[in-house]
Short mmCIF file of C-alpha atoms and ligand atoms in Angstrom, two decimals:
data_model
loop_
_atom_site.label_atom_id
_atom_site.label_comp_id
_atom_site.label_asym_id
_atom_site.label_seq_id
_atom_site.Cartn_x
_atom_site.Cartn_y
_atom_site.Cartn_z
CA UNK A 1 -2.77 4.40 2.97
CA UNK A 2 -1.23 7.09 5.03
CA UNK A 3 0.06 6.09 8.12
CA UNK A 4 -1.69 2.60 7.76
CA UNK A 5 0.09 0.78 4.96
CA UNK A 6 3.35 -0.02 6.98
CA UNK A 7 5.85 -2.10 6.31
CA UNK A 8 4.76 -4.70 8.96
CA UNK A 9 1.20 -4.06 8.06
CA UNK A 10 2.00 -4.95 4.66
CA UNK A 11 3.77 -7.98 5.24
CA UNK A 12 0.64 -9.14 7.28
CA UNK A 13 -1.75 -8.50 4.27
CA UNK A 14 0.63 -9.91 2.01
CA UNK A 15 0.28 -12.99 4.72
CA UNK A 16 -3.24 -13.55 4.34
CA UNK A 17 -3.70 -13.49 0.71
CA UNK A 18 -3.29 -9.66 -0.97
CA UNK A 19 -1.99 -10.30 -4.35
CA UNK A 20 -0.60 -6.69 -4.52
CA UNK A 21 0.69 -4.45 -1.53
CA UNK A 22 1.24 -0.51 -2.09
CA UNK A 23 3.26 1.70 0.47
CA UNK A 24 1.83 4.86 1.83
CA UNK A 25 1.86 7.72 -0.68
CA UNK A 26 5.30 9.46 -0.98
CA UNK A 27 5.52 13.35 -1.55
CA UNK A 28 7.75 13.88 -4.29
CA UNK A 29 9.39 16.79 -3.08
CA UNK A 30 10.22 15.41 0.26
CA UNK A 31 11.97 12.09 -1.91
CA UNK A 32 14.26 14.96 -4.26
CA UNK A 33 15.06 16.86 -0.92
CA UNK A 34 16.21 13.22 0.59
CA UNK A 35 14.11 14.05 3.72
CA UNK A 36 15.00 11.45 6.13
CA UNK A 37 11.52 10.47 7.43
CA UNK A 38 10.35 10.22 3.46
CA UNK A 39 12.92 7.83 2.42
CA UNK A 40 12.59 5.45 5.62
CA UNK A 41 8.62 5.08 4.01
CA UNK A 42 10.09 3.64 1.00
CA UNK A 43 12.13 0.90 2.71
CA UNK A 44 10.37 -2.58 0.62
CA UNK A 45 11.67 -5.91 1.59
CA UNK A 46 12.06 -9.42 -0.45
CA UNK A 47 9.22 -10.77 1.60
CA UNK A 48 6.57 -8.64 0.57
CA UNK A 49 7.00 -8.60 -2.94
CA UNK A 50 5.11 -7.70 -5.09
CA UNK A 51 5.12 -4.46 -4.09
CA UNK A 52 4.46 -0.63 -5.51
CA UNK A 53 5.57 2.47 -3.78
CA UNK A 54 3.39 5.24 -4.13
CA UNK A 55 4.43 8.77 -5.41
CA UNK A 56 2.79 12.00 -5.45
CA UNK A 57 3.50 15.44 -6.60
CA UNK A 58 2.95 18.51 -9.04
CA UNK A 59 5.78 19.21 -11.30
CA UNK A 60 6.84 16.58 -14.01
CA UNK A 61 10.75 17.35 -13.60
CA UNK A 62 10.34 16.85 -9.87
CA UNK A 63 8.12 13.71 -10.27
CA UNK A 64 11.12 12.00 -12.67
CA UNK A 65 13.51 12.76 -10.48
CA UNK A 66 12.14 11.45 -7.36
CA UNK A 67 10.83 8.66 -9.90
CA UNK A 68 14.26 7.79 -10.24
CA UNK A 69 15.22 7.73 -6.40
CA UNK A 70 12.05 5.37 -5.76
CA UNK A 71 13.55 2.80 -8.40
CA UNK A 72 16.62 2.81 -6.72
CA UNK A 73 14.83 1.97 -3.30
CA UNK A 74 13.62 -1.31 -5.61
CA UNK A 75 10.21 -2.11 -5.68
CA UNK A 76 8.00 -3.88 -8.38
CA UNK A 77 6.00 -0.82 -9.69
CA UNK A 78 6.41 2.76 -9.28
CA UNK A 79 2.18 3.81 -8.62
CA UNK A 80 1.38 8.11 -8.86
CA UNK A 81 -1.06 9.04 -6.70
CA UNK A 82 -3.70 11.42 -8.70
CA UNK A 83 -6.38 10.59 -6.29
CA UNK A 84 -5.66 12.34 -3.05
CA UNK A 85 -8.32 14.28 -2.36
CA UNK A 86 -6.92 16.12 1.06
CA UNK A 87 -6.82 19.94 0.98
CA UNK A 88 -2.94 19.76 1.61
CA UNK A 89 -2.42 17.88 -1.28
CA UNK A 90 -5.27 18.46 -3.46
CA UNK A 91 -5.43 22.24 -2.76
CA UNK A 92 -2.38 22.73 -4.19
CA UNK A 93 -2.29 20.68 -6.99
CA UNK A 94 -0.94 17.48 -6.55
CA UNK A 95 -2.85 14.17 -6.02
CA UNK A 96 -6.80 14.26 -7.30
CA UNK A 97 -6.51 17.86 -7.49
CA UNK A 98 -4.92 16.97 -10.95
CA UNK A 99 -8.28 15.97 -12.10
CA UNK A 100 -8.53 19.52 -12.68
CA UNK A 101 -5.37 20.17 -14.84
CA UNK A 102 -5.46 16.78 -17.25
CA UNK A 103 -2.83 17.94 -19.30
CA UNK A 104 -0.40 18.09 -16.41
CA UNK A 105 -1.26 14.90 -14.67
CA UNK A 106 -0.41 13.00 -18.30
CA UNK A 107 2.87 15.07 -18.10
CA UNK A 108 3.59 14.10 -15.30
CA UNK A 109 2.77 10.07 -16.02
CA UNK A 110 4.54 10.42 -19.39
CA UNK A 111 7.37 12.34 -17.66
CA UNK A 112 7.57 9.45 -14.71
CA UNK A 113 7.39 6.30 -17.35
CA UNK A 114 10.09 7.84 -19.57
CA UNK A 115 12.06 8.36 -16.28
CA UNK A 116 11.96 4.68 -14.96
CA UNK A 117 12.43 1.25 -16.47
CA UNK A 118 9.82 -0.24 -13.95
CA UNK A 119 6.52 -0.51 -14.49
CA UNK A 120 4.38 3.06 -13.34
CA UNK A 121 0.70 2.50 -12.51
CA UNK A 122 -1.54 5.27 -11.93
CA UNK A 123 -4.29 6.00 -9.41
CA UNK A 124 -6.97 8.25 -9.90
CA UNK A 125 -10.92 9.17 -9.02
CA UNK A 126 -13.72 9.52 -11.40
CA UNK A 127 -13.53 13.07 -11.48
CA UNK A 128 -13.49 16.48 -9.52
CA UNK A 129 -17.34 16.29 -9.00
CA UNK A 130 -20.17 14.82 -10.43
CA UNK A 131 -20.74 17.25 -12.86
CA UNK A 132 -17.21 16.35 -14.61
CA UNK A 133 -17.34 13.04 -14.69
CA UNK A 134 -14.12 12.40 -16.68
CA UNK A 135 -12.33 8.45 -15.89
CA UNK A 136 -14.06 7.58 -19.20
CA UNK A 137 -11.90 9.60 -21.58
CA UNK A 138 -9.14 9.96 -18.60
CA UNK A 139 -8.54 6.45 -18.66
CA UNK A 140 -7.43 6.49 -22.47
CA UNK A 141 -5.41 9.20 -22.31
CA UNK A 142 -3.42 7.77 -19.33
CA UNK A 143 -3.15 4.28 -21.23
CA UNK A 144 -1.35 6.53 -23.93
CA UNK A 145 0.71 8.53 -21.60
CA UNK A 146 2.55 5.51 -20.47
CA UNK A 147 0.49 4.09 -17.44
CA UNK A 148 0.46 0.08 -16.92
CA UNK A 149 -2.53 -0.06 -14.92
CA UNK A 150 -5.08 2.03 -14.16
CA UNK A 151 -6.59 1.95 -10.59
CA UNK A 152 -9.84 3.65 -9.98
CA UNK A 153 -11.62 4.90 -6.94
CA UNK A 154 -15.19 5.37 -7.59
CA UNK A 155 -15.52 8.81 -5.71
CA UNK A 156 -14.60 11.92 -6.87
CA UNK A 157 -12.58 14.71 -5.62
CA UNK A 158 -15.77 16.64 -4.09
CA UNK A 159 -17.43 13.44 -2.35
CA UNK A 160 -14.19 13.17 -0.54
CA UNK A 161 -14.52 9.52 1.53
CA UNK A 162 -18.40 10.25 1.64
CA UNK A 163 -21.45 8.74 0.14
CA UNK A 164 -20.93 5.29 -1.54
CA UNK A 165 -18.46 4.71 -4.72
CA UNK A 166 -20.55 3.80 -7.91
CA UNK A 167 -18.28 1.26 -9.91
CA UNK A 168 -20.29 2.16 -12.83
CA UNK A 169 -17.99 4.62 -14.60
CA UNK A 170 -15.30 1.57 -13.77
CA UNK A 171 -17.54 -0.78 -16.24
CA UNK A 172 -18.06 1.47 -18.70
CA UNK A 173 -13.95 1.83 -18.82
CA UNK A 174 -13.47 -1.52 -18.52
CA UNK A 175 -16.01 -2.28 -21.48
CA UNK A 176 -14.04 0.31 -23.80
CA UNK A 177 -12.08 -1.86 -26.13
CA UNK A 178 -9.05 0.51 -27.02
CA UNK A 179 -7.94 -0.37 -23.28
CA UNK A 180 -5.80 -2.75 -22.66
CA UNK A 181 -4.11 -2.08 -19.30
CA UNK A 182 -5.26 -3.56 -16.46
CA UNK A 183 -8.26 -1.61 -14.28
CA UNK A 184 -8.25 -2.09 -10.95
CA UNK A 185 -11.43 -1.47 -9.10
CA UNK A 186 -11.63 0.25 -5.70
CA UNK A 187 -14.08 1.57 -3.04
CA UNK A 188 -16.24 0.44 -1.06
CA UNK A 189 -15.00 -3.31 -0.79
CA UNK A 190 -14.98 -4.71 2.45
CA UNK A 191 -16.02 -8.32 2.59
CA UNK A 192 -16.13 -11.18 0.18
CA UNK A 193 -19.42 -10.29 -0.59
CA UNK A 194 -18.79 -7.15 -2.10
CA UNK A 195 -15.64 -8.01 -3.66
CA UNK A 196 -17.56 -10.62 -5.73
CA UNK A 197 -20.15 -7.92 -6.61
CA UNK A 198 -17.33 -5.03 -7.74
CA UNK A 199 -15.93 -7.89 -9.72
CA UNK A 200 -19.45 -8.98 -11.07
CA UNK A 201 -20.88 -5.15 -11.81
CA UNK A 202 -17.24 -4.08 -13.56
CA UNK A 203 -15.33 -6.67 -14.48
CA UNK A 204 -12.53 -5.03 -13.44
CA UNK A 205 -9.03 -7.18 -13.84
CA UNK A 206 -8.58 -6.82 -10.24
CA UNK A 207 -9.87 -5.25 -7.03
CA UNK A 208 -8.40 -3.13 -4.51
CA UNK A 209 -9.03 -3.45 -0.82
CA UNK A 210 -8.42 -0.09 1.30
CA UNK A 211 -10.39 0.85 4.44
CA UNK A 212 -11.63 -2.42 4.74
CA UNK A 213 -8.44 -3.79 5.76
CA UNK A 214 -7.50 -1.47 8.61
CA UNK A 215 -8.12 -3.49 11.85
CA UNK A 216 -9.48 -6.31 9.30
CA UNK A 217 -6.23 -7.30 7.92
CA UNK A 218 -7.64 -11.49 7.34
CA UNK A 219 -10.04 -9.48 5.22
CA UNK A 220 -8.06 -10.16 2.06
CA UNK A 221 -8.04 -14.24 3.41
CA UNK A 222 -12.21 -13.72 3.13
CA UNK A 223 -12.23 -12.58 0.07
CA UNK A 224 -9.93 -14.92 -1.84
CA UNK A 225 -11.87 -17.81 -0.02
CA UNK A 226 -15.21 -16.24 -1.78
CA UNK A 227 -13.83 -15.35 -4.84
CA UNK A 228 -12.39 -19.18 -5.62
CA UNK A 229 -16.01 -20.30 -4.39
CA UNK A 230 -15.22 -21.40 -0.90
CA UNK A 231 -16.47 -20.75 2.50
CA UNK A 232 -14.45 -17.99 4.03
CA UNK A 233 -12.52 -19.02 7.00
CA UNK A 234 -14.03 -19.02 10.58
CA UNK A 235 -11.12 -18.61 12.78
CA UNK A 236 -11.55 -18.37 16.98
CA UNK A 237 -11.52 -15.88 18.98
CA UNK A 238 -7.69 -15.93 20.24
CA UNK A 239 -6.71 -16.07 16.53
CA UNK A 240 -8.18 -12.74 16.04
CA UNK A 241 -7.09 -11.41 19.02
CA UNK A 242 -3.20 -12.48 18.32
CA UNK A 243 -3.34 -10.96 14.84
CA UNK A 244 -4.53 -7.77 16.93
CA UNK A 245 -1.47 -8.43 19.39
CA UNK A 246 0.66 -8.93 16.59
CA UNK A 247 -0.09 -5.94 15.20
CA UNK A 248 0.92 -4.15 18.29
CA UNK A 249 3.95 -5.55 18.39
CA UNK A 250 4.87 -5.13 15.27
CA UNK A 251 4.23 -1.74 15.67
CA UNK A 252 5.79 -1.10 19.18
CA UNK A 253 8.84 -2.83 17.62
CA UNK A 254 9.25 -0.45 14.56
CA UNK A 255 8.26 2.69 16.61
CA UNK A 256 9.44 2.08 20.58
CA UNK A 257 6.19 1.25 23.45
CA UNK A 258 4.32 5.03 23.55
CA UNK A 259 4.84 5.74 19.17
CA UNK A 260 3.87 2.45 18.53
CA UNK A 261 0.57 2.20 20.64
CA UNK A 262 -0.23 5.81 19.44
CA UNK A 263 0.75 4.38 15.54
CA UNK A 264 -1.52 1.47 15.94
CA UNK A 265 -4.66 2.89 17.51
CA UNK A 266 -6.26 3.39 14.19
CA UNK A 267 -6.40 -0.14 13.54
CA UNK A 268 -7.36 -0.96 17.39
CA UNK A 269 -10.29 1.40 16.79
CA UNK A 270 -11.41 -0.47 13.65
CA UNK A 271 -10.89 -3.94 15.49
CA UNK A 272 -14.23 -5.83 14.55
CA UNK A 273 -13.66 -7.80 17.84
CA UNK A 274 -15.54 -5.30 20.07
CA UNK A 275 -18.75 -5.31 17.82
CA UNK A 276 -21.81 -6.68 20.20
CA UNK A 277 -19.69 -6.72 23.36
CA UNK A 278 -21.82 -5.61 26.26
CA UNK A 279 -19.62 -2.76 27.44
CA UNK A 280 -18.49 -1.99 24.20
CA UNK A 281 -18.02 2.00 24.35
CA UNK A 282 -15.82 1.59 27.59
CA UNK A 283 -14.38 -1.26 26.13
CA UNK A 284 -13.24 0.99 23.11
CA UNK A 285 -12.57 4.50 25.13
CA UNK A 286 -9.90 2.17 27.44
CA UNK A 287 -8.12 0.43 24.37
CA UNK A 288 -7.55 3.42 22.82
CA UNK A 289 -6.77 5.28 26.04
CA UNK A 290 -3.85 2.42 27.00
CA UNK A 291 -0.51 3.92 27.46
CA UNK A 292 1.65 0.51 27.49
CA UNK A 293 1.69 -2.76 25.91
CA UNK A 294 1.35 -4.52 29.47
CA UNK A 295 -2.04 -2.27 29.95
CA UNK A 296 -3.00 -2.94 26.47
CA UNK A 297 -2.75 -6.60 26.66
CA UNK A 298 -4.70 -6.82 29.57
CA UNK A 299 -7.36 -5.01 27.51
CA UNK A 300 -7.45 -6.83 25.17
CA UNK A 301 -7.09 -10.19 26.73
CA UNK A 302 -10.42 -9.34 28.81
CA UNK A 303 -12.58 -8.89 25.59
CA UNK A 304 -14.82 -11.55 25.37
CA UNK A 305 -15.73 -13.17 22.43
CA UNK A 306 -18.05 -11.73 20.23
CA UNK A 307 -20.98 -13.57 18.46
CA UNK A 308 -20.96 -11.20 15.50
CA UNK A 309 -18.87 -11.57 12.41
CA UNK A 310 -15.46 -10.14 12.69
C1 FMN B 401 -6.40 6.96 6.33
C2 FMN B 401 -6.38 6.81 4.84
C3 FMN B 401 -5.20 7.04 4.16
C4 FMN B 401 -5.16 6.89 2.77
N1 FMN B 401 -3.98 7.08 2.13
C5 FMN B 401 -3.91 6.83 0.80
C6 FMN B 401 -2.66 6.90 0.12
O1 FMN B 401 -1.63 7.23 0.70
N2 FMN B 401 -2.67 6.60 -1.21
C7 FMN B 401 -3.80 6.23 -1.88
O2 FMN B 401 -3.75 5.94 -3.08
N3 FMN B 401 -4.98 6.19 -1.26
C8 FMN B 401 -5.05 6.46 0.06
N4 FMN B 401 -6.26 6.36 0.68
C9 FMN B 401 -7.47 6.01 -0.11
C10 FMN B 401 -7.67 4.51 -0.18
O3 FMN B 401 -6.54 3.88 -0.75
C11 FMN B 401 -8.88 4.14 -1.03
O4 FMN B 401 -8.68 4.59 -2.35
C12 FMN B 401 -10.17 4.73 -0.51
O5 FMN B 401 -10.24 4.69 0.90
C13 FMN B 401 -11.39 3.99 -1.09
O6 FMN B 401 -11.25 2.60 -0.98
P1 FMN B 401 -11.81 1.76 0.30
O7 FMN B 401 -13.30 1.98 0.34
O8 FMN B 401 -11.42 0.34 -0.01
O9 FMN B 401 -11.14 2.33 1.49
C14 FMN B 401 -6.33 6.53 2.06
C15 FMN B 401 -7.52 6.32 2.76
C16 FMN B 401 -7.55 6.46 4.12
C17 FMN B 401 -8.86 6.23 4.83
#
């Protein structure tokens, strides 16, 4: 996820149980024109293996190339983002906005898998709106332009982050027996209990955790408790609160004190620990209002502990 799936951030999921982590998408044209601030996103270490970097872009011939340059970086899998559905990106062609031009977003996978030797996974929606419902037959044709795995979000382009995905269309394409890849489900999955739902209504090979990790990052620790049939983990209140901390440091040491409290404020404002907390709005407005770690800290040491699940 943009400007959440950092390398430290990564490395934390990675900690507490994700099976798979996935870099930010990448703009294509930014990797070929060896912008500075583009390559430093595809920096993957040993530790958080396995891991995918995440491309995105328009033209085939620009897509190889920077396909090439992202194996060189050395992650696991080499992912294309078709699934973007931003006006910046899918306004002008690239990411979901593909969904509208089929023939050029299997160009562009066949064009990326002849390019690499690693494995390229695709990411997609369900289709531009509902009326074109399209992951059914989409899904095929990608298999046979060269993608290992098929991610689905199940949205499409015009229900942008709204509404609530319908993992039907991802059971129907798992059911189709000329697939063989790998479908991975995704949206909508916060908790254990509706991981083991996506998993029970699609039986999808594997799910994908997004939005439900930012601020929540022992959210993939939940789920793999619930999915092998155990009680999820009930951890104290200062464990939560120094996976918060860490976070921020992480982040201040990566970016310097002011970048890295502005960088991390996303995931402050989804922290579950302020949920039920008498003051809660002032609580919040201060957090995200702190300038310095010191201030921060203090902040965040005075939150008491909630009696709601976190
Ligand atoms: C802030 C933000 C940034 C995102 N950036 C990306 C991205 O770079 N690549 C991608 O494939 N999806 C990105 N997404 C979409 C998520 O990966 C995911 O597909 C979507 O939010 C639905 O899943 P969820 O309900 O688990 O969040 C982003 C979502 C958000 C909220």
């Amino acid at each position: 996820m943009e400007d959440v799936t950092d390398q430290a951030f990564r490395l934390m999921c990675r900690k507490f149980g994700s099976a798979l982590v996935y870099t930010e998408f990448v703009s294509a044209d930014a990797i070929v024109r060896s912008i500075r601030s583009t390559l430093s996103k595809m920096t993957v270490s040993d530790e958080e293996r396995p891991v995918a970097i995440q491309i995105y872009g328009k033209e085939p011939e620009v897509m190889a190339e920077a396909a090439q340059i992202t194996e060189a970086a050395g992650p696991d899998i080499i992912d294309i983002n078709f699934g973007c559905p931003v006006k910046r990106v899918a306004g002008k062609g690239a990411g979901a906005g593909l969904l509208l031009d089929v023939p050029r977003m299997l160009a562009i996978t066949r064009a990326v898998t002849d390019a690499v030797q690693l494995p390229v996974t695709v990411k997609t929606r369900l289709g531009w709106d509902a009326d074109h419902i399209i992951i059914e037959e989409l899904a095929e044709q990608l298999q046979d332009a060269g993608a290992q795995a098929l991610t689905i979000h199940g949205r499409t382009r015009k229900q942008m982050y709204k509404g609530s995905a319908d993992w039907a269309p991802i059971a129907r394409v798992k059911a189709n027996p000329r697939l063989h890849i790998p479908i991975i489900a995704n949206g909508d999955i916060t908790d254990g209990d509706t991981a083991l739902r996506c998993y029970e209504q699609t039986h999808a090979d594997a799910i994908m955790i997004g939005r439900g990790a930012i601020g929540r990052p022992w959210v993939f620790e939940e789920v793999s408790a619930v999915l092998q049939g155990k009680e999820p983990p009930r951890h104290d209140h200062e464990w939560y609160l120094d996976v918060l901390k860490q976070q921020v440091d992480d982040s201040i040491a990566r970016s310097g004190e002011q970048r890295g409290i502005w960088h991390i404020r996303r995931h402050l404002a989804a922290t579950p620990l302020l949920k039920g907390i008498p003051d809660f709005r002032q609580q919040r407005v201060a957090i995200l209002r702190a300038e310095t770690r010191e201030e921060l800290f203090e902040l965040l040491d005075s939150v008491p502990p909630t009696s709601e699940k976190v």
